[in-house]
Tab-separated table of C-alpha atoms in Angstrom:
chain	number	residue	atom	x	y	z
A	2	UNK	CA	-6.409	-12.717	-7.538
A	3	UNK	CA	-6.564	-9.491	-8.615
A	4	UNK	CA	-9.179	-9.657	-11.470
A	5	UNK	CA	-11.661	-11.997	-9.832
A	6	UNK	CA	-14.438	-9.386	-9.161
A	7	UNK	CA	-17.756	-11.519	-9.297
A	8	UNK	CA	-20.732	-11.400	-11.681
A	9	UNK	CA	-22.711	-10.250	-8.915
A	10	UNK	CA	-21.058	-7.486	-7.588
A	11	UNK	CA	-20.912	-6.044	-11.392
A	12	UNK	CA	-24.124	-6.573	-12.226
A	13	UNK	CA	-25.204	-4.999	-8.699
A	14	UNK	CA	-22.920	-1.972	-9.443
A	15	UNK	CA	-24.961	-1.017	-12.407
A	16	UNK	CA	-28.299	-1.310	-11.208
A	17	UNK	CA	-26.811	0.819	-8.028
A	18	UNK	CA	-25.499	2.894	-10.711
A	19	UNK	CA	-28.944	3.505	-12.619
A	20	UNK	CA	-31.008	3.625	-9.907
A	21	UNK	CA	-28.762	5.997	-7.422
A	22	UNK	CA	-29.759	4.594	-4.015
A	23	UNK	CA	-26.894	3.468	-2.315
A	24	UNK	CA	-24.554	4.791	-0.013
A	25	UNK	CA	-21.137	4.062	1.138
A	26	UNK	CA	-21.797	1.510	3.936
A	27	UNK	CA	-24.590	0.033	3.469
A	28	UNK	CA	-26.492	0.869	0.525
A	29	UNK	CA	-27.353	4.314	0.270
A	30	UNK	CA	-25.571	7.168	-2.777
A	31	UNK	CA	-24.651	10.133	-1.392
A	32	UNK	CA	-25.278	11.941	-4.720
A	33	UNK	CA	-28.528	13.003	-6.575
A	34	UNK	CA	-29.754	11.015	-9.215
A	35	UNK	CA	-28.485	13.786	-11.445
A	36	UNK	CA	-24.942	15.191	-11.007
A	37	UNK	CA	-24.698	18.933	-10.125
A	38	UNK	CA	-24.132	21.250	-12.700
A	39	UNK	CA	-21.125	22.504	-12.389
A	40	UNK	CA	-19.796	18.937	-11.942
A	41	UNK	CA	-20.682	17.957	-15.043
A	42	UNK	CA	-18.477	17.767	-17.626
A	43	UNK	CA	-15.540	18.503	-16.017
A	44	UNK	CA	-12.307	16.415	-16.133
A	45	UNK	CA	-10.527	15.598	-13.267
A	46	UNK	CA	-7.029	14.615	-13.169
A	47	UNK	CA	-5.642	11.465	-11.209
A	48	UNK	CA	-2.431	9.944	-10.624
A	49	UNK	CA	-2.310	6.759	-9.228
A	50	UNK	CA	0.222	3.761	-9.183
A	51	UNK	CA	-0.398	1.360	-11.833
A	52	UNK	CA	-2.345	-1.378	-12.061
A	53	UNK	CA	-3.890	-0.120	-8.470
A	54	UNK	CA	-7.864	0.190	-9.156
A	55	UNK	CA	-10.526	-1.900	-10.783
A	56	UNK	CA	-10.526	-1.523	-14.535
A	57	UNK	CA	-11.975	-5.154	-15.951
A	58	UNK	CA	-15.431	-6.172	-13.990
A	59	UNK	CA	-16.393	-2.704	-12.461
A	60	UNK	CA	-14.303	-0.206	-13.934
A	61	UNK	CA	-14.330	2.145	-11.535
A	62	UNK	CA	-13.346	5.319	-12.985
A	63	UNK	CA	-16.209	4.694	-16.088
A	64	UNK	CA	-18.306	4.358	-12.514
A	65	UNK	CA	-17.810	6.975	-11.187
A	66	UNK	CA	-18.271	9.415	-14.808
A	67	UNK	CA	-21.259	7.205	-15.471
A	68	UNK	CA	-23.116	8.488	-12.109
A	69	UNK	CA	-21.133	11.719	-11.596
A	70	UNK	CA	-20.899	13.070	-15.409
A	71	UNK	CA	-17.189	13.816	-14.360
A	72	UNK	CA	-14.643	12.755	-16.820
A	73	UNK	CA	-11.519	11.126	-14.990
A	74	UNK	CA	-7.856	11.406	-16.892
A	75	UNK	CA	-6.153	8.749	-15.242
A	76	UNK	CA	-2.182	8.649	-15.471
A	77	UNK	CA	-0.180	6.040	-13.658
A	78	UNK	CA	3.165	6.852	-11.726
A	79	UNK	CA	5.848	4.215	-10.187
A	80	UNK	CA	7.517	5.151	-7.575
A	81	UNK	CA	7.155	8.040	-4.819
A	82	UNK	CA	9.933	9.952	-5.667
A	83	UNK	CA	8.922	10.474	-9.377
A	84	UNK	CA	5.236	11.509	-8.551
A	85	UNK	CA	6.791	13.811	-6.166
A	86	UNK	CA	9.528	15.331	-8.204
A	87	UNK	CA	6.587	16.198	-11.057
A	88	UNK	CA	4.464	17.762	-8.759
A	89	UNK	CA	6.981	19.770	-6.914
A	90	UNK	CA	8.257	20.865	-10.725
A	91	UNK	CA	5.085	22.392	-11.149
A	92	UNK	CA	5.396	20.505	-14.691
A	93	UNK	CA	1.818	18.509	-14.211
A	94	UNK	CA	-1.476	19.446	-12.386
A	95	UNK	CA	-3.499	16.968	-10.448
A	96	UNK	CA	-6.941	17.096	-8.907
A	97	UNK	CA	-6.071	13.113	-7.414
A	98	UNK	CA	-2.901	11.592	-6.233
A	99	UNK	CA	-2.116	8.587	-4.025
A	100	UNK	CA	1.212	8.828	-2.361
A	101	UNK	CA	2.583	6.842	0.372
A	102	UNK	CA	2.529	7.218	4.145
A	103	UNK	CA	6.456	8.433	4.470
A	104	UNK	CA	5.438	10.393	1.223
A	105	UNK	CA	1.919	12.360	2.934
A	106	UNK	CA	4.372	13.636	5.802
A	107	UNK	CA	7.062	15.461	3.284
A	108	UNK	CA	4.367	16.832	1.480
A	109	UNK	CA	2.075	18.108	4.077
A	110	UNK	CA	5.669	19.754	5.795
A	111	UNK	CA	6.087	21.394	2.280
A	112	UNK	CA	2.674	22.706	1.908
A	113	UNK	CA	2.160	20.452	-1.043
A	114	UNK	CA	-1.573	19.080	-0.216
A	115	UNK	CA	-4.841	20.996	0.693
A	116	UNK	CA	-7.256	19.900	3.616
A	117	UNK	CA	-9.896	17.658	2.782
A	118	UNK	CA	-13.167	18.820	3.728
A	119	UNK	CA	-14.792	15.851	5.253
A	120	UNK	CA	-18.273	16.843	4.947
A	121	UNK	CA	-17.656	15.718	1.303
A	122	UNK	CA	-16.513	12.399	1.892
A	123	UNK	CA	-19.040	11.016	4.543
A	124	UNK	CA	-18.036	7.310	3.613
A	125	UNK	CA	-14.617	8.129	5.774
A	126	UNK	CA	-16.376	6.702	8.734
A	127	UNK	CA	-16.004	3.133	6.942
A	128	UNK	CA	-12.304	3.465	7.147
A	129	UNK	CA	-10.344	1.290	10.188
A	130	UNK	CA	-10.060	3.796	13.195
A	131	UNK	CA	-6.528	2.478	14.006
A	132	UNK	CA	-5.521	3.680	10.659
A	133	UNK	CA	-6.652	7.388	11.273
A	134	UNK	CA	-4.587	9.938	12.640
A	135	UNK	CA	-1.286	8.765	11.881
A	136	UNK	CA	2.060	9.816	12.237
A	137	UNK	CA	2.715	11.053	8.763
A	138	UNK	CA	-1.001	13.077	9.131
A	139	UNK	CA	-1.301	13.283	13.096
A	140	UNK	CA	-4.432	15.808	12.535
A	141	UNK	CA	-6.183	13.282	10.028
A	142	UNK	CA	-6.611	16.990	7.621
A	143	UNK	CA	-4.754	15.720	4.241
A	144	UNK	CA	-5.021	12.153	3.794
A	145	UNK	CA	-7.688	9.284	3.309
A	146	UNK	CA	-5.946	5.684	3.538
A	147	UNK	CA	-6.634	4.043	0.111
A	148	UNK	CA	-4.917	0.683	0.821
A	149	UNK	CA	-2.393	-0.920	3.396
A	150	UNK	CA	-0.330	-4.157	4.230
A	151	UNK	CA	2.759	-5.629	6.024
A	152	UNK	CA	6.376	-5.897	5.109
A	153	UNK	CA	6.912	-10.149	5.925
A	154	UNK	CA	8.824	-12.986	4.953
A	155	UNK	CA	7.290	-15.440	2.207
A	156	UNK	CA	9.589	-18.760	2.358
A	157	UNK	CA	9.098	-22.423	0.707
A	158	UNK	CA	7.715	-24.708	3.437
A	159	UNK	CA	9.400	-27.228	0.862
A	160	UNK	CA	13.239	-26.251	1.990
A	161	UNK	CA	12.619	-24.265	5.068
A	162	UNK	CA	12.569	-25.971	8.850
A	163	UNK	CA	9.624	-24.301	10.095
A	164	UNK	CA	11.313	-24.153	13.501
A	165	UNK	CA	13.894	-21.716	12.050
A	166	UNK	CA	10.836	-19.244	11.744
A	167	UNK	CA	11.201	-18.958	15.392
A	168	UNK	CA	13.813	-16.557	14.707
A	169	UNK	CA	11.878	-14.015	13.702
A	170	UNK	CA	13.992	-11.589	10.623
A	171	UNK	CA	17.324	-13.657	11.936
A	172	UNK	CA	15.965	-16.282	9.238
A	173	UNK	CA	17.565	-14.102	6.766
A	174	UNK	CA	20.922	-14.366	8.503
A	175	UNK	CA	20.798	-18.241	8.785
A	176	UNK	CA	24.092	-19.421	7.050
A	177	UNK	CA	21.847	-23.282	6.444
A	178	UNK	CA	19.951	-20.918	3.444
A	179	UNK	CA	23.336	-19.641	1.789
A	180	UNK	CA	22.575	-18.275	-1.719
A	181	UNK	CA	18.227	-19.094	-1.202
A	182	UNK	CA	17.875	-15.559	0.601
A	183	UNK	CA	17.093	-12.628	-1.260
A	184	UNK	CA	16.603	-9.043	0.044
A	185	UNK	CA	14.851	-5.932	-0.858
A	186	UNK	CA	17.185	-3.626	-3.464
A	187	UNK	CA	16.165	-0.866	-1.944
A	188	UNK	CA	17.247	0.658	1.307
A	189	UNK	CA	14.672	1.852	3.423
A	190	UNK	CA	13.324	-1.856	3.372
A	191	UNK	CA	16.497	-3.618	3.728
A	192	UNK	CA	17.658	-0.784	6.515
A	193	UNK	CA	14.279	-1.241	8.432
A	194	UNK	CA	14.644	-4.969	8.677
A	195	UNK	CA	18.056	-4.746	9.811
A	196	UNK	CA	17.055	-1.839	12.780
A	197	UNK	CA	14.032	-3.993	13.259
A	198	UNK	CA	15.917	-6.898	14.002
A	199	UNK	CA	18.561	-5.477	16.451
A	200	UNK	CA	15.249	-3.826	18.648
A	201	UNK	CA	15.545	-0.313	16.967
A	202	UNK	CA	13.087	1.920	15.327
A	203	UNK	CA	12.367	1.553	11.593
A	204	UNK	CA	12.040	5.384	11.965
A	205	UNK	CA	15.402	5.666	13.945
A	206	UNK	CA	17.284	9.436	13.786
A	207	UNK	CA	20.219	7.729	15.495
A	208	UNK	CA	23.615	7.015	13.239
A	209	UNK	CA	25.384	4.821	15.627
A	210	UNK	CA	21.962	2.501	15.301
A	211	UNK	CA	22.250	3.217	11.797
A	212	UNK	CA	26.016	2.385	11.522
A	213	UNK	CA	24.881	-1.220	13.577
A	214	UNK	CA	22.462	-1.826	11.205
A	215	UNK	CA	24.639	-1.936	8.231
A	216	UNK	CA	26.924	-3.936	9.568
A	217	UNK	CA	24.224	-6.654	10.122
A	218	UNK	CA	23.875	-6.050	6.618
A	219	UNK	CA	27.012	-6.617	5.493
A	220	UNK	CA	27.135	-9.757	7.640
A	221	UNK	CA	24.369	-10.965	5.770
A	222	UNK	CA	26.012	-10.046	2.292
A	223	UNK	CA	27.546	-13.363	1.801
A	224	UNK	CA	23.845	-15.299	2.344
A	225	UNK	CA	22.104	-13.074	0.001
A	226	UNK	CA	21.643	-14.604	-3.401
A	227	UNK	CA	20.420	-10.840	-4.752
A	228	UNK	CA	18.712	-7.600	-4.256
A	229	UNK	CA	15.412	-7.831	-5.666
A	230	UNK	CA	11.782	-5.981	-5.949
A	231	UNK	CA	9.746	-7.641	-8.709
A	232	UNK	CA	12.294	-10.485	-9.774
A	233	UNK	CA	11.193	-12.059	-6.566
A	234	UNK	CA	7.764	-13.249	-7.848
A	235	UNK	CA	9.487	-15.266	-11.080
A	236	UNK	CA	12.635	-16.365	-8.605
A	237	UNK	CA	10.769	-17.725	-5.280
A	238	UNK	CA	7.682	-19.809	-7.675
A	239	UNK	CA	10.484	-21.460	-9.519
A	240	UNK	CA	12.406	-21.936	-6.731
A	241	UNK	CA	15.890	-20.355	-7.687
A	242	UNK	CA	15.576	-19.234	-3.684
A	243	UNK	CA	13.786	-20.031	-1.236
A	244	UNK	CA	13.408	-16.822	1.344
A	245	UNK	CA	12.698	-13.287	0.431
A	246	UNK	CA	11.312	-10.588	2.502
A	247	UNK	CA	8.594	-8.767	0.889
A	248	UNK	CA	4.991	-7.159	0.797
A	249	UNK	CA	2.020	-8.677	1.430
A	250	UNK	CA	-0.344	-7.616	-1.277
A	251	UNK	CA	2.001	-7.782	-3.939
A	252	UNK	CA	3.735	-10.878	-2.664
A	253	UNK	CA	0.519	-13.208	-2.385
A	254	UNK	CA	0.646	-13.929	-6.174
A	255	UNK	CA	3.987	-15.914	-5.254
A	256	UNK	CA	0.912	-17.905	-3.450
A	257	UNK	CA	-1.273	-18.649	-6.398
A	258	UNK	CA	-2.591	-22.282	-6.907
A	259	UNK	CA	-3.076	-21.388	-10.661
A	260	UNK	CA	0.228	-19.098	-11.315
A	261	UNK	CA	2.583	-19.552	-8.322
A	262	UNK	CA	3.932	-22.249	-5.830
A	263	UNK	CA	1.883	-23.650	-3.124
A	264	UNK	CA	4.689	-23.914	-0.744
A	265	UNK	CA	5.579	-20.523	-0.291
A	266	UNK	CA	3.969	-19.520	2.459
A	267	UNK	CA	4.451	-16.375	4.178
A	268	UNK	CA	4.664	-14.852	7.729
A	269	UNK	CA	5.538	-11.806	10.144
A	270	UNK	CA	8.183	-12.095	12.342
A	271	UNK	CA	7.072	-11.309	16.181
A	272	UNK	CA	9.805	-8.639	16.589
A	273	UNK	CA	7.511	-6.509	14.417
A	274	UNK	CA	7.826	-4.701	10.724
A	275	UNK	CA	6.746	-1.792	8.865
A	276	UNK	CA	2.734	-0.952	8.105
A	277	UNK	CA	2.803	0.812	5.090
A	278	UNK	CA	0.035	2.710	3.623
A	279	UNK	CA	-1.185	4.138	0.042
A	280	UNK	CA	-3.559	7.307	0.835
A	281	UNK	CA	-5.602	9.667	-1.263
A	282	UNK	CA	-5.040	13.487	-1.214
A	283	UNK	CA	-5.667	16.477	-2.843
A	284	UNK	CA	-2.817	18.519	-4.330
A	285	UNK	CA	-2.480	22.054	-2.999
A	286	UNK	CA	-2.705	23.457	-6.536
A	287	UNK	CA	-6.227	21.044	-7.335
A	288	UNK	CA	-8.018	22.834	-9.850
A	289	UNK	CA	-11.202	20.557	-9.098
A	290	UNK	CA	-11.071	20.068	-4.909
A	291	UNK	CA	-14.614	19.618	-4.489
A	292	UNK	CA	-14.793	16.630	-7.648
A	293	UNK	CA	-11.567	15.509	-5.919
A	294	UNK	CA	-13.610	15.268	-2.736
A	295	UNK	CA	-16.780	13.311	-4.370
A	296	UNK	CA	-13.674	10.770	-5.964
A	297	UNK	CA	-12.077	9.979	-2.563
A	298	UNK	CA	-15.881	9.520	-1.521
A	299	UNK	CA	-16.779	7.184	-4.189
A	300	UNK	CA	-13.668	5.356	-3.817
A	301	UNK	CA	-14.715	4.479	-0.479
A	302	UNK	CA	-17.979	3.266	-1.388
A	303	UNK	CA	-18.369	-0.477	0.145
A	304	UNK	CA	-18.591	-1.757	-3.555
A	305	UNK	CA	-15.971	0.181	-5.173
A	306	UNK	CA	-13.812	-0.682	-2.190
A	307	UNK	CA	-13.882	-4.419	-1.969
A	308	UNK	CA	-13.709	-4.365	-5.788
A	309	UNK	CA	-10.746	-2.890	-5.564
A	310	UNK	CA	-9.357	-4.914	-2.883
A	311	UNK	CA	-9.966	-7.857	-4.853
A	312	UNK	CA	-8.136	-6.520	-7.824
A	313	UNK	CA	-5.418	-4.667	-6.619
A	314	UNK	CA	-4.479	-7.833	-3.564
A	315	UNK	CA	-3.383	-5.164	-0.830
A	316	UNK	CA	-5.545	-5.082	2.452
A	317	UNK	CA	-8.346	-2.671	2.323
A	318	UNK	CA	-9.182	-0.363	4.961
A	319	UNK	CA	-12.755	-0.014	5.008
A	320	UNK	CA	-14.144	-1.829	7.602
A	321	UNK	CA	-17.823	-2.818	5.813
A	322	UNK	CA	-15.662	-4.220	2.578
A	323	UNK	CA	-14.071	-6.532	4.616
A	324	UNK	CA	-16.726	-7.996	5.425
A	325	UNK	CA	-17.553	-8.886	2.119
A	326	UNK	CA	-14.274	-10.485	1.029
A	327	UNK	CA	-14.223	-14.056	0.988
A	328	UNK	CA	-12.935	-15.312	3.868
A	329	UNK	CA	-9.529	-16.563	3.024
A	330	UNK	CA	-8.982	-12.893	2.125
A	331	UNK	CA	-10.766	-11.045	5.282
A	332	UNK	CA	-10.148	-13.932	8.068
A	333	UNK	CA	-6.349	-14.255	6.967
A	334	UNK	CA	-4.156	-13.589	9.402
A	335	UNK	CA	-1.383	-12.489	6.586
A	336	UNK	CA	-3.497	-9.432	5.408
A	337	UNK	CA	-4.926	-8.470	8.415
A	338	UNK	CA	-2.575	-9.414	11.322
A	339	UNK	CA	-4.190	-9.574	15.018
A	340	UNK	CA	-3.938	-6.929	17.048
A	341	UNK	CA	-0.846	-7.805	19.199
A	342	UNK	CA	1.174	-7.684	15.828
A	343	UNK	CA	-0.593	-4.626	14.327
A	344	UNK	CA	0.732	-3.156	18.236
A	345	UNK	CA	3.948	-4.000	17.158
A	346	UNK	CA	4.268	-2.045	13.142
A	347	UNK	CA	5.574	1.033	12.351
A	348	UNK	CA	4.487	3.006	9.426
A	349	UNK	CA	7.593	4.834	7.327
A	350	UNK	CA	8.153	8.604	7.972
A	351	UNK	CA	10.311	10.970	6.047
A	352	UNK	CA	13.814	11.146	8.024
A	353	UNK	CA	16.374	13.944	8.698
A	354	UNK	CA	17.905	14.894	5.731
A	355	UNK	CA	21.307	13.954	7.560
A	356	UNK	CA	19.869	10.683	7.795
A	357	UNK	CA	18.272	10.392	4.584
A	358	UNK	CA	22.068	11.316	3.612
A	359	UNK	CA	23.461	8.530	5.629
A	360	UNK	CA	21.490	5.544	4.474
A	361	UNK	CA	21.848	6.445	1.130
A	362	UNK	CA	25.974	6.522	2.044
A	363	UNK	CA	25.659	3.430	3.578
A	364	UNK	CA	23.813	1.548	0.707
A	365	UNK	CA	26.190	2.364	-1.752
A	366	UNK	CA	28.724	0.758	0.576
A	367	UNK	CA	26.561	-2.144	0.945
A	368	UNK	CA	26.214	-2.746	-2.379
A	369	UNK	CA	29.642	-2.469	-4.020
């Protein structure tokens, strides 16, 4: 799924390219047909996660130099933590980064990102109004969502009574699936489902809720065949287990008809989960704010957009690319829930650092 940008859009990409009259919505360039001067030529800097923008059909980033004249050195990082730790180091300057919601919020609080100045990305009025102004960025000032999705359950219709499903995250308690369960191996995951499932906040600063919630995980212990991220994909398509809690972008390639199994399915249990979103910000220290400006703007270009929500498989949240998804991508309920479950999310923010402290106490406990 994630490299099946058409021949069309391509081919339409280049002649938008050459000719320069096409913006962000609906088909007009913001820029020239000639970059500005002191644009060109300069390199801006970009750290992204990996494989997380079109680099087969479109190629983006050769795009964006191609109309621009700015060079783009584009390093990949893998976790939150380690982009973090670099930048706070003051060991590596960049112009570009795309950090996670929980992620915006501890940077913003330690003066770590500049304010975007919107007048240079006009093609922020294509992004999903319910993802604007959120918790981690109440003000909307540091952050443009790149990409989003839902924390759900992806099971095998083959072994699993689709009546348990009725029991919302309790299907990863259910003693029938001994040893077929796997959970996330890392804690603010597992600890969210847990909270989630006894009615408390994902976000929750309370210990005693915290305390409750790791018993129900070590209830749970003796179901859970292991603690997994990637492994999933390799263990649920050949069917070493049959339940696993995961994300919905990266899990749909459990889904595949060509490389996966066509009886996982996957859904989101009614009590609610975590909405997680990838956004794009500008470093405090940016060398290049207004290039890093006319990036975030051409990444959320309708083209460049749904070609990168075809590649990457996460839920995009510009409103005129979803149009132009195929419709088992933009009508399905699994990437873009209906509103009475979106009501029902919570997006990740940092926590306490007594609570930080906890669940990291906790999970060694858990896992020992």
């Amino acid at each position: 799924m994630k490299k099946t940008v058409g021949f069309v859009l391509a081919v339409g990409l280049i002649l938008t390219m050459a000719g320069c009259t096409q913006d962000g919505g609906t088909g007009d360039w913001d820029w020239g047909s000639e970059p500005e001067a002191e644009s060109a030529g300069v390199t801006l800097n970009v750290y992204n996660w990996g494989e997380y923008i079109d680099d087969t059909d479109v190629r983006v980033n050769d795009a964006f130099t191609h109309l621009t004249g700015i060079k783009v050195n584009y390093k990949n990082f893998t976790d939150n933590e380690s982009m973090y730790a670099l930048l706070s180091s003051g060991a590596a300057d960049y112009d570009v980064i795309f950090p996670s919601d929980y992620m915006v919020g501890k940077m913003i609080r330690e003066n770590m990102l500049a304010k975007i100045n919107f007048d240079n990305v006009p093609n922020f009025q294509y992004i999903d109004e319910s993802l604007k102004n959120p918790l981690y960025d109440p003000d909307n000032e540091y952050s443009v969502p790149y990409t989003w999705g839902t924390v759900g359950i992806f099971y095998n219709s083959k072994y699993v009574d689709e009546a348990d499903l009725e029991d919302g995250w309790g299907l990863l308690w259910n003693e029938k699936y001994k040893d077929k369960i796997y959970m996330f191996d890392n804690p603010r995951d597992t600890f969210g489902i847990a909270l989630k499932k006894l009615g408390y906040s994902m976000n929750s600063e309370n210990p005693d809720e915290w305390q409750a919630a790791y018993e129900e995980l070590v209830k749970q212990k003796p179901l859970v065949q292991a603690y997994v991220m990637d492994q999933v994909y390799d263990k649920m398509i050949n069917e070493e287990g049959w339940i696993a809690p995961y994300y919905s972008g990266d899990g749909v390639i459990m889904m595949d008809e060509e490389e996966g199994n066509t009886d996982i399915q996957y859904f989101v249990p009614e009590e609610g989960t975590n909405l997680f979103v990838d956004a794009m910000c500008i470093p405090a220290a940016a060398e290049h704010k207004d290039e890093a400006e006319a990036y975030i703007n051409f990444l959320c270009r309708t083209e460049v957009a749904k070609a990168n929500a075809e590649y990457i498989g996460y839920s995009t949240p510009h409103t005129e690319a979803r149009k132009l998804l195929d419709p088992s991508i933009g009508e399905n309920p699994n990437f873009y829930p209906p509103q009475s479950l979106l009501d029902k999310t919570e997006v990740f923010i940092t926590l306490p650092d007594e609570i930080n402290e906890l669940q990291d106490s906790l999970w060694i406990r858990l896992k020992q």
